[in-house]
Short mmCIF file of C-alpha atoms in Angstrom, two decimals:
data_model
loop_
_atom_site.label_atom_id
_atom_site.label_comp_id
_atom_site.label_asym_id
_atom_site.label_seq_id
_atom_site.Cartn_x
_atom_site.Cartn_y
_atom_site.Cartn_z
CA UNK A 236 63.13 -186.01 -154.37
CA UNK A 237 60.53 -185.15 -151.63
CA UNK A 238 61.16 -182.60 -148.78
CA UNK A 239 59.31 -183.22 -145.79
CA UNK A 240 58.09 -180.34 -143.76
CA UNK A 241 59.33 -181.20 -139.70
CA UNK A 242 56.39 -179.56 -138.57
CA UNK A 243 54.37 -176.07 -139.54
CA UNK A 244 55.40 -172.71 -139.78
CA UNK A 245 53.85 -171.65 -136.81
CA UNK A 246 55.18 -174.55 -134.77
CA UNK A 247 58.88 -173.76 -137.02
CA UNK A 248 58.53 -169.63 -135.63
CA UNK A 249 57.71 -171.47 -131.88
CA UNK A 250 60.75 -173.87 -132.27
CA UNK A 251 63.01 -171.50 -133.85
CA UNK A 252 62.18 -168.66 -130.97
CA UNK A 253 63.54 -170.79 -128.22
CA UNK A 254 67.00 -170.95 -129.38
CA UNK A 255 69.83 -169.15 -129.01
CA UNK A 256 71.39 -166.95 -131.64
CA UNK A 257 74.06 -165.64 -129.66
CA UNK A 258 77.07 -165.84 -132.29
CA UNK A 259 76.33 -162.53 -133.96
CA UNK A 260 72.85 -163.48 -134.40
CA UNK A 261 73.66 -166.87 -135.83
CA UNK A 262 74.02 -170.19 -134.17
CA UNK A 263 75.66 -173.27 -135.55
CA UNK A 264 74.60 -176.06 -137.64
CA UNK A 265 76.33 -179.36 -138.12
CA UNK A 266 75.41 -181.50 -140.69
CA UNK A 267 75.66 -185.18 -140.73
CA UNK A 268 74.43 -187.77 -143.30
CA UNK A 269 71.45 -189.75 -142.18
CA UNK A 270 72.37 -193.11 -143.48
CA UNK A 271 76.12 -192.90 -143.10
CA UNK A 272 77.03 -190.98 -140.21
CA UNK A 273 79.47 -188.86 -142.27
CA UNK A 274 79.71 -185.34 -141.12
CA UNK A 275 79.37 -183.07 -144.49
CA UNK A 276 79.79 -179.44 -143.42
CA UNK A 277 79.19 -177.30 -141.00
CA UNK A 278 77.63 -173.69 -141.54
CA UNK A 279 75.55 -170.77 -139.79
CA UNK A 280 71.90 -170.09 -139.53
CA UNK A 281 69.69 -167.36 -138.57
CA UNK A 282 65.84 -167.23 -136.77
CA UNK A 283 64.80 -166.98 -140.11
CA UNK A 284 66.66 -169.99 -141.64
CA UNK A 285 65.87 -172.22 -138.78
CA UNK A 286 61.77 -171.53 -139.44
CA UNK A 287 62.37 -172.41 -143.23
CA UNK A 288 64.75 -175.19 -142.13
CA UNK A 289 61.82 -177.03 -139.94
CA UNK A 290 58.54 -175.86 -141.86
CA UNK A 291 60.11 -177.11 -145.25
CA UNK A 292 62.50 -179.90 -144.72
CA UNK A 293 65.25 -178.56 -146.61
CA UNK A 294 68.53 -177.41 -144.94
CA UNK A 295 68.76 -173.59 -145.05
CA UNK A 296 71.39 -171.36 -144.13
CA UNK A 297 72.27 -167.65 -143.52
CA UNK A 298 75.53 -167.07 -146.29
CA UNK A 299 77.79 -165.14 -144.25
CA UNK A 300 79.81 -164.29 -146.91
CA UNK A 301 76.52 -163.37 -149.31
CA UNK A 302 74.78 -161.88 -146.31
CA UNK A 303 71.53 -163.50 -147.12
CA UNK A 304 69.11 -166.60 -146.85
CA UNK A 305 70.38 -169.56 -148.27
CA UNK A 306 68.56 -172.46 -149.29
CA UNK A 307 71.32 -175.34 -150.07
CA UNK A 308 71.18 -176.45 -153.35
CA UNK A 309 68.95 -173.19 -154.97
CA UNK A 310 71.67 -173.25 -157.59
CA UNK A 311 73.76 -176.36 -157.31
CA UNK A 312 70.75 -178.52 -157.13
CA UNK A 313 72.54 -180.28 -154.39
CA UNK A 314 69.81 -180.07 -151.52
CA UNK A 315 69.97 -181.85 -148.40
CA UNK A 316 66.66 -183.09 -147.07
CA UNK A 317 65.75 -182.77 -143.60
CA UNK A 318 65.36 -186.29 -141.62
CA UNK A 319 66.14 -185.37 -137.64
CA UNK A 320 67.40 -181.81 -136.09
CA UNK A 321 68.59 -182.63 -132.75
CA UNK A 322 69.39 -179.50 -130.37
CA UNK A 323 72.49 -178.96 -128.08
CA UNK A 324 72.56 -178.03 -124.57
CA UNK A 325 72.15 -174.69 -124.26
CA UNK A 326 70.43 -174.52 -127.68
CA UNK A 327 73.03 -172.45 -129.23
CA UNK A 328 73.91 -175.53 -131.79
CA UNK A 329 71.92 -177.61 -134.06
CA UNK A 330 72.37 -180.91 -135.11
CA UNK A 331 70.79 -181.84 -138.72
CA UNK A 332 70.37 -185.43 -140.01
CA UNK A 333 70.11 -185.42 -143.71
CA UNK A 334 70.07 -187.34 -147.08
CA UNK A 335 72.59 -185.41 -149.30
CA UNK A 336 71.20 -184.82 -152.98
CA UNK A 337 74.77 -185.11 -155.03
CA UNK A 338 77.38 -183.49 -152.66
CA UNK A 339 77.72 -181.29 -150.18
CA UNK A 340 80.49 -179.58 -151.04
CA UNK A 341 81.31 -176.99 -153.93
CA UNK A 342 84.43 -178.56 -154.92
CA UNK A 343 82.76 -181.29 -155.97
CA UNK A 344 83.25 -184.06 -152.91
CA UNK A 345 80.85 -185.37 -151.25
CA UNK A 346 82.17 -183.54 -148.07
CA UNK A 347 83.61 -180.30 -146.96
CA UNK A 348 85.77 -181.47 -144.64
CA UNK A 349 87.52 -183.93 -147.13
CA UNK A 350 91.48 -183.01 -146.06
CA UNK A 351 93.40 -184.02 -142.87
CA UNK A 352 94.92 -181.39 -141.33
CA UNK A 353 98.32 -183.30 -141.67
CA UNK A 354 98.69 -182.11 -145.37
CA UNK A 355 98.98 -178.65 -144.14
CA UNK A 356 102.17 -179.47 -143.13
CA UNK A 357 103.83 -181.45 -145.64
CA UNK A 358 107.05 -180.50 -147.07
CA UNK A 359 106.86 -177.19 -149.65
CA UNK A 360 103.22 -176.08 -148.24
CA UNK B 52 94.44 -193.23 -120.83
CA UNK B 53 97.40 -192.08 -123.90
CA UNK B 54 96.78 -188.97 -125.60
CA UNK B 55 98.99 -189.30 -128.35
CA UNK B 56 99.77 -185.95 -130.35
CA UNK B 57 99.25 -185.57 -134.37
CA UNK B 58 102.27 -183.56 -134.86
CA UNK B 59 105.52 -182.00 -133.08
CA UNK B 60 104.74 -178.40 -131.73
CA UNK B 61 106.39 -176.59 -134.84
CA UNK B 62 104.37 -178.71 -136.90
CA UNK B 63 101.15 -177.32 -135.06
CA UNK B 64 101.95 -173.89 -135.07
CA UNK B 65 102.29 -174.55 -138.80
CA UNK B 66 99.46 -176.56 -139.10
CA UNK B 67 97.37 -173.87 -136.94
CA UNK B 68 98.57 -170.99 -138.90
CA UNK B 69 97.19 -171.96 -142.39
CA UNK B 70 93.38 -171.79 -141.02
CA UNK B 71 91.22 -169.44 -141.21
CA UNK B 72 89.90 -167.72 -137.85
CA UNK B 73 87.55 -165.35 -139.15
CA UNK B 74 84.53 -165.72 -136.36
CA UNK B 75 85.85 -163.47 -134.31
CA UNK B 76 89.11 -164.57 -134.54
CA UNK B 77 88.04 -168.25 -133.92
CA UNK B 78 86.61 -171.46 -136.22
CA UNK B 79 84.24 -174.33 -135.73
CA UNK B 80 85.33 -177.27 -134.11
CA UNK B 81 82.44 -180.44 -134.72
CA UNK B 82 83.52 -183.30 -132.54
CA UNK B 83 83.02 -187.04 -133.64
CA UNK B 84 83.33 -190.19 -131.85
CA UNK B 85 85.20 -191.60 -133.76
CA UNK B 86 84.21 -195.57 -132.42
CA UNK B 87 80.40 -194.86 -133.20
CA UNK B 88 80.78 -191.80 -135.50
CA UNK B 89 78.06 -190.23 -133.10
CA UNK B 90 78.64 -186.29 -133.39
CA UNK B 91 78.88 -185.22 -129.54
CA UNK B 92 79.38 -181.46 -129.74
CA UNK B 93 80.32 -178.18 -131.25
CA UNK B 94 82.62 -175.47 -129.83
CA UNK B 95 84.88 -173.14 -131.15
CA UNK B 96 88.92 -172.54 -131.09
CA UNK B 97 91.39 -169.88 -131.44
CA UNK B 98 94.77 -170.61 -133.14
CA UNK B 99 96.16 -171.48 -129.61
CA UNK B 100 94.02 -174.22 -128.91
CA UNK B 101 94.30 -175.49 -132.12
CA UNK B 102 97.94 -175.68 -131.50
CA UNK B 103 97.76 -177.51 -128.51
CA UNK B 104 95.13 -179.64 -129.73
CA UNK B 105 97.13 -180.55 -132.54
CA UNK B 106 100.71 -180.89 -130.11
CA UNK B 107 99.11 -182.79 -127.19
CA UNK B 108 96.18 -185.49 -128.72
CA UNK B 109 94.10 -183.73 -126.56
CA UNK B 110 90.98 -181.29 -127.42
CA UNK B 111 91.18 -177.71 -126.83
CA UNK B 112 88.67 -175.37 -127.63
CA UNK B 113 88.31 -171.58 -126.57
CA UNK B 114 85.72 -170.84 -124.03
CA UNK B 115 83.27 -168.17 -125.63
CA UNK B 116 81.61 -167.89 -122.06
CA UNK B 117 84.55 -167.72 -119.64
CA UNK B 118 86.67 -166.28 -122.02
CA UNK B 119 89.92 -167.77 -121.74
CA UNK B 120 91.81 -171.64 -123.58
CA UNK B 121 89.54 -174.44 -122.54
CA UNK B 122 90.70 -178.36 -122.03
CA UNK B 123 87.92 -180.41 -122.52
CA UNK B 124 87.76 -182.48 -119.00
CA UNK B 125 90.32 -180.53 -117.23
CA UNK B 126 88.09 -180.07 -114.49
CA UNK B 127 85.57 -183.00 -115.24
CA UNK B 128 87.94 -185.57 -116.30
CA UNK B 129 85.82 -186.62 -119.51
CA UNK B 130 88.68 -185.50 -122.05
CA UNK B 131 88.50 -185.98 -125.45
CA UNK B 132 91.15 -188.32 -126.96
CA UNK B 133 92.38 -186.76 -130.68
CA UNK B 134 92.70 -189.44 -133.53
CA UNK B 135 91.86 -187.91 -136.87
CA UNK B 136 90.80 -183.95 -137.61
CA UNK B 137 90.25 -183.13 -140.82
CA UNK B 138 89.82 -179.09 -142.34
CA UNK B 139 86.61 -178.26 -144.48
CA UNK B 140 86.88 -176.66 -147.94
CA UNK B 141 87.82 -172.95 -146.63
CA UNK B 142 89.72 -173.36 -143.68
CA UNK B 143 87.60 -171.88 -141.14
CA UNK B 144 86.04 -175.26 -139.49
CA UNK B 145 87.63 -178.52 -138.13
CA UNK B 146 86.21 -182.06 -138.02
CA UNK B 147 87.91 -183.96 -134.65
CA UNK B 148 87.48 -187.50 -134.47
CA UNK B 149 87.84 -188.55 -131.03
CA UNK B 150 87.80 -191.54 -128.30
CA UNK B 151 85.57 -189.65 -125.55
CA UNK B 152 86.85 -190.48 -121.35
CA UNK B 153 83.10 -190.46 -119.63
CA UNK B 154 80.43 -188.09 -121.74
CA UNK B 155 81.15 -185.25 -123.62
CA UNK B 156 78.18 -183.19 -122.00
CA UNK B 157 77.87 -181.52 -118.81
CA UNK B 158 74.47 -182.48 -118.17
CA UNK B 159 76.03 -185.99 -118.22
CA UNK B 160 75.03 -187.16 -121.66
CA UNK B 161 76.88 -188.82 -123.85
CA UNK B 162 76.39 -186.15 -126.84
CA UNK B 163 75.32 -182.22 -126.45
CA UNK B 164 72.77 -183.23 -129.04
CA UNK B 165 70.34 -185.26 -126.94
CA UNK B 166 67.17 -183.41 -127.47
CA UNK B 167 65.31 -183.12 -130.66
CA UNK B 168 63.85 -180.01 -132.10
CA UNK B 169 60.09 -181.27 -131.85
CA UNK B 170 60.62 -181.12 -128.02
CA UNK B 171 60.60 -177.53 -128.00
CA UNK B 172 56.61 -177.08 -129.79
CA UNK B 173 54.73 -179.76 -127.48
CA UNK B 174 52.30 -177.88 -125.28
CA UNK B 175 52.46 -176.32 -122.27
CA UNK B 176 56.59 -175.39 -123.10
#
Protein backbone atom coordinates (compact mmCIF):
# COMPACT_ATOMS: atom_id res chain seq x y z
CA UNK A 1 0.00 0.00 0.00
CA UNK A 2 1.49 3.39 -1.10
CA UNK A 3 -0.12 6.83 -0.29
CA UNK A 4 0.61 9.41 -2.64
CA UNK A 5 1.00 12.91 -1.44
CA UNK A 6 -1.52 15.30 -4.03
CA UNK A 7 0.82 17.95 -3.70
CA UNK A 8 2.97 19.65 -0.59
CA UNK A 9 2.01 20.95 2.54
CA UNK A 10 2.43 24.32 1.67
CA UNK A 11 0.55 23.99 -1.61
CA UNK A 12 -2.17 21.53 0.82
CA UNK A 13 -2.41 24.94 3.55
CA UNK A 14 -2.88 27.17 -0.05
CA UNK A 15 -5.55 24.67 -1.38
CA UNK A 16 -7.18 24.01 1.80
CA UNK A 17 -7.45 28.05 2.59
CA UNK A 18 -9.62 28.68 -0.38
CA UNK A 19 -12.47 26.64 0.65
CA UNK A 20 -15.30 27.06 2.45
CA UNK A 21 -15.91 25.68 5.90
CA UNK A 22 -19.12 27.15 6.44
CA UNK A 23 -21.05 24.07 8.10
CA UNK A 24 -19.86 24.74 11.63
CA UNK A 25 -16.42 24.93 10.47
CA UNK A 26 -16.62 21.74 8.48
CA UNK A 27 -17.45 21.17 4.88
CA UNK A 28 -18.46 17.94 3.26
CA UNK A 29 -16.70 15.12 1.78
CA UNK A 30 -18.09 12.46 -0.47
CA UNK A 31 -16.30 9.56 -1.13
CA UNK A 32 -16.44 7.48 -4.18
CA UNK A 33 -14.35 4.43 -5.26
CA UNK A 34 -11.89 5.15 -7.99
CA UNK A 35 -12.24 2.05 -10.02
CA UNK A 36 -15.90 1.34 -9.42
CA UNK A 37 -17.78 4.38 -9.11
CA UNK A 38 -19.42 3.16 -5.87
CA UNK A 39 -20.11 5.88 -3.45
CA UNK A 40 -18.70 4.53 0.13
CA UNK A 41 -19.53 7.19 2.73
CA UNK A 42 -19.83 10.43 3.21
CA UNK A 43 -18.26 12.39 6.28
CA UNK A 44 -16.96 15.96 7.51
CA UNK A 45 -13.64 17.61 7.34
CA UNK A 46 -11.95 20.49 8.80
CA UNK A 47 -8.94 23.14 7.36
CA UNK A 48 -6.84 20.94 9.10
CA UNK A 49 -8.00 17.57 7.64
CA UNK A 50 -8.18 18.87 4.17
CA UNK A 51 -4.12 19.94 4.41
CA UNK A 52 -3.37 16.30 5.70
CA UNK A 53 -5.92 14.97 3.18
CA UNK A 54 -3.87 16.59 0.02
CA UNK A 55 -0.16 16.68 1.45
CA UNK A 56 -0.46 12.86 2.38
CA UNK A 57 -2.83 11.08 0.15
CA UNK A 58 -4.80 9.48 2.69
CA UNK A 59 -8.47 10.43 3.36
CA UNK A 60 -8.74 12.31 6.68
CA UNK A 61 -11.56 13.45 8.53
CA UNK A 62 -12.68 15.65 11.50
CA UNK A 63 -14.81 12.81 13.93
CA UNK A 64 -17.68 14.77 14.90
CA UNK A 65 -18.68 12.52 17.31
CA UNK A 66 -14.80 12.10 18.76
CA UNK A 67 -14.22 15.79 18.21
CA UNK A 68 -10.85 15.25 16.72
CA UNK A 69 -8.60 14.53 13.56
CA UNK A 70 -9.24 11.44 11.99
CA UNK A 71 -7.13 9.63 9.76
CA UNK A 72 -9.40 6.65 8.18
CA UNK A 73 -8.12 3.51 8.88
CA UNK A 74 -5.54 4.63 12.10
CA UNK A 75 -7.20 1.72 13.82
CA UNK A 76 -9.20 -0.35 11.41
CA UNK A 77 -6.38 -0.46 8.99
CA UNK A 78 -8.96 0.23 6.40
CA UNK A 79 -7.38 3.42 4.67
CA UNK A 80 -8.55 4.90 1.61
CA UNK A 81 -5.87 6.27 -0.67
CA UNK A 82 -6.20 9.46 -2.31
CA UNK A 83 -6.43 9.26 -6.36
CA UNK A 84 -8.54 12.67 -7.48
CA UNK A 85 -10.33 15.42 -5.05
CA UNK A 86 -12.57 17.27 -7.24
CA UNK A 87 -14.19 20.58 -5.68
CA UNK A 88 -17.90 21.75 -5.88
CA UNK A 89 -19.18 25.00 -6.87
CA UNK A 90 -18.97 27.16 -4.27
CA UNK A 91 -16.20 25.06 -2.67
CA UNK A 92 -18.15 24.16 0.30
CA UNK A 93 -18.04 20.23 -0.86
CA UNK A 94 -15.36 17.92 -1.79
CA UNK A 95 -15.35 15.18 -3.97
CA UNK A 96 -12.62 12.31 -3.18
CA UNK A 97 -11.71 9.50 -5.62
CA UNK A 98 -10.20 6.65 -3.78
CA UNK A 99 -8.98 2.97 -3.69
CA UNK A 100 -10.63 1.50 -0.51
CA UNK A 101 -8.09 -0.68 1.63
CA UNK A 102 -10.73 -3.52 3.02
CA UNK A 103 -14.03 -1.56 3.60
CA UNK A 104 -15.24 1.48 4.26
CA UNK A 105 -17.59 0.87 6.60
CA UNK A 106 -17.43 -0.26 10.40
CA UNK A 107 -19.99 -2.82 10.08
CA UNK A 108 -18.01 -4.61 8.04
CA UNK A 109 -19.46 -3.82 4.22
CA UNK A 110 -17.73 -2.48 1.88
CA UNK A 111 -20.10 0.61 2.02
CA UNK A 112 -21.90 2.79 4.43
CA UNK A 113 -24.69 3.35 2.61
CA UNK A 114 -25.43 -0.46 2.10
CA UNK A 115 -29.55 -0.30 2.98
CA UNK A 116 -32.41 1.12 0.82
CA UNK A 117 -34.43 3.28 2.50
CA UNK A 118 -37.46 0.98 1.63
CA UNK A 119 -36.57 -1.42 4.58
CA UNK A 120 -37.34 1.31 6.92
CA UNK A 121 -40.67 0.72 6.24
CA UNK A 122 -41.32 -2.82 6.13
CA UNK A 123 -43.89 -4.40 8.18
CA UNK A 124 -42.90 -4.62 12.26
CA UNK A 125 -39.99 -1.83 11.88
CA UNK B 1 -40.69 13.30 -18.00
CA UNK B 2 -42.46 10.61 -14.98
CA UNK B 3 -41.36 11.11 -11.59
CA UNK B 4 -42.50 8.10 -10.11
CA UNK B 5 -42.62 8.08 -6.13
CA UNK B 6 -40.77 5.26 -3.85
CA UNK B 7 -43.49 5.04 -1.40
CA UNK B 8 -47.19 6.31 -0.45
CA UNK B 9 -46.99 9.53 1.78
CA UNK B 10 -47.52 7.56 5.15
CA UNK B 11 -44.87 5.39 4.08
CA UNK B 12 -42.50 8.56 3.78
CA UNK B 13 -43.32 10.14 6.83
CA UNK B 14 -42.36 6.73 8.22
CA UNK B 15 -39.55 6.27 6.21
CA UNK B 16 -38.38 10.04 7.04
CA UNK B 17 -38.90 9.67 10.67
CA UNK B 18 -36.40 6.81 11.39
CA UNK B 19 -33.29 9.12 10.21
CA UNK B 20 -31.25 10.87 11.93
CA UNK B 21 -31.19 14.83 11.46
CA UNK B 22 -28.59 15.78 13.73
CA UNK B 23 -26.68 18.69 11.51
CA UNK B 24 -28.67 21.12 12.59
CA UNK B 25 -31.64 19.37 12.31
CA UNK B 26 -30.76 18.21 8.71
CA UNK B 27 -28.56 15.11 6.93
CA UNK B 28 -26.44 14.67 3.86
CA UNK B 29 -27.95 14.05 0.74
CA UNK B 30 -24.97 12.74 -2.10
CA UNK B 31 -26.65 12.62 -5.46
CA UNK B 32 -25.73 9.90 -8.14
CA UNK B 33 -26.56 9.53 -11.66
CA UNK B 34 -27.64 6.71 -11.58
CA UNK B 35 -27.09 5.95 -15.77
CA UNK B 36 -23.25 6.84 -15.40
CA UNK B 37 -22.90 6.55 -11.58
CA UNK B 38 -21.18 10.10 -11.93
CA UNK B 39 -21.71 11.81 -8.35
CA UNK B 40 -23.27 15.35 -9.37
CA UNK B 41 -23.76 17.05 -6.00
CA UNK B 42 -24.20 17.33 -2.31
CA UNK B 43 -26.90 19.21 -0.37
CA UNK B 44 -28.62 18.74 2.65
CA UNK B 45 -32.45 17.90 3.79
CA UNK B 46 -34.72 18.31 6.62
CA UNK B 47 -37.30 15.56 7.43
CA UNK B 48 -39.79 17.47 5.12
CA UNK B 49 -37.96 17.20 2.10
CA UNK B 50 -37.10 13.90 2.71
CA UNK B 51 -40.73 13.20 2.83
CA UNK B 52 -41.54 14.64 -0.26
CA UNK B 53 -38.61 13.33 -1.88
CA UNK B 54 -39.51 10.02 -0.89
CA UNK B 55 -43.69 10.69 -1.83
CA UNK B 56 -43.14 12.46 -5.17
CA UNK B 57 -39.81 10.69 -7.16
CA UNK B 58 -38.63 13.96 -7.12
CA UNK B 59 -35.46 15.51 -5.13
CA UNK B 60 -35.93 17.83 -2.37
CA UNK B 61 -33.34 19.20 -0.40
CA UNK B 62 -33.45 22.17 2.20
CA UNK B 63 -31.89 25.35 1.11
CA UNK B 64 -29.10 26.24 3.77
CA UNK B 65 -28.76 29.70 1.92
CA UNK B 66 -32.35 30.84 1.31
CA UNK B 67 -33.57 29.09 4.09
CA UNK B 68 -36.68 27.55 3.22
CA UNK B 69 -37.75 23.46 1.20
CA UNK B 70 -35.91 23.46 -2.06
CA UNK B 71 -37.09 21.42 -5.44
CA UNK B 72 -34.27 20.77 -7.39
CA UNK B 73 -35.27 22.50 -10.96
CA UNK B 74 -38.32 24.17 -9.78
CA UNK B 75 -37.16 27.25 -11.16
CA UNK B 76 -34.48 25.84 -13.67
CA UNK B 77 -36.30 22.92 -14.90
CA UNK B 78 -33.18 20.46 -14.51
CA UNK B 79 -35.03 18.19 -11.80
CA UNK B 80 -33.69 15.31 -10.51
CA UNK B 81 -35.63 12.07 -11.28
CA UNK B 82 -35.54 9.59 -7.86
CA UNK B 83 -34.82 5.81 -8.63
CA UNK B 84 -32.92 4.24 -5.77
CA UNK B 85 -31.76 6.08 -2.22
CA UNK B 86 -30.17 4.15 0.01
CA UNK B 87 -29.33 5.24 4.13
CA UNK B 88 -25.61 4.94 5.39
CA UNK B 89 -24.71 2.99 8.55
CA UNK B 90 -26.13 5.72 11.17
CA UNK B 91 -28.91 7.27 9.64
CA UNK B 92 -27.81 10.70 9.25
CA UNK B 93 -26.83 10.66 5.29
CA UNK B 94 -28.72 9.52 2.11
CA UNK B 95 -27.34 8.14 -1.18
CA UNK B 96 -30.06 9.28 -4.22
CA UNK B 97 -29.64 7.66 -7.37
CA UNK B 98 -31.12 9.72 -9.95
CA UNK B 99 -31.95 10.29 -13.87
CA UNK B 100 -30.82 14.14 -14.03
CA UNK B 101 -33.44 16.63 -16.66
CA UNK B 102 -30.50 19.12 -18.15
CA UNK B 103 -27.32 19.51 -15.51
CA UNK B 104 -27.42 19.33 -12.03
CA UNK B 105 -25.23 22.60 -11.60
CA UNK B 106 -26.06 26.11 -11.87
CA UNK B 107 -23.06 27.12 -13.56
CA UNK B 108 -24.43 24.74 -16.26
CA UNK B 109 -22.29 21.69 -15.65
CA UNK B 110 -23.26 18.52 -15.63
CA UNK B 111 -21.84 17.73 -11.94
CA UNK B 112 -21.04 20.46 -8.99
CA UNK B 113 -17.74 18.63 -8.94
CA UNK B 114 -16.13 19.93 -12.14
CA UNK B 115 -13.01 21.45 -10.83
CA UNK B 116 -10.18 19.64 -9.27
CA UNK B 117 -8.38 20.59 -6.14
CA UNK B 118 -4.91 21.24 -7.96
CA UNK B 119 -6.72 24.20 -9.69
CA UNK B 120 -6.78 26.13 -6.67
CA UNK B 121 -2.43 26.14 -6.04
CA UNK B 122 -1.39 27.10 -9.79
CA UNK B 123 0.10 30.57 -9.72
CA UNK B 124 -1.10 33.74 -9.90
CA UNK B 125 -4.73 32.34 -8.02
Amino acid sequence: MKAEPLMSEEEAKKAAGKLNYRHGGLLVVVVQEESTGQVLMTAFANREAVEKTLSTGLMHYWSTSRKRLWLKGETSGNFQLVKEVLVDCDGDSLLAKVEQIGVACHLGEKTCFHRNIKELIKDGK
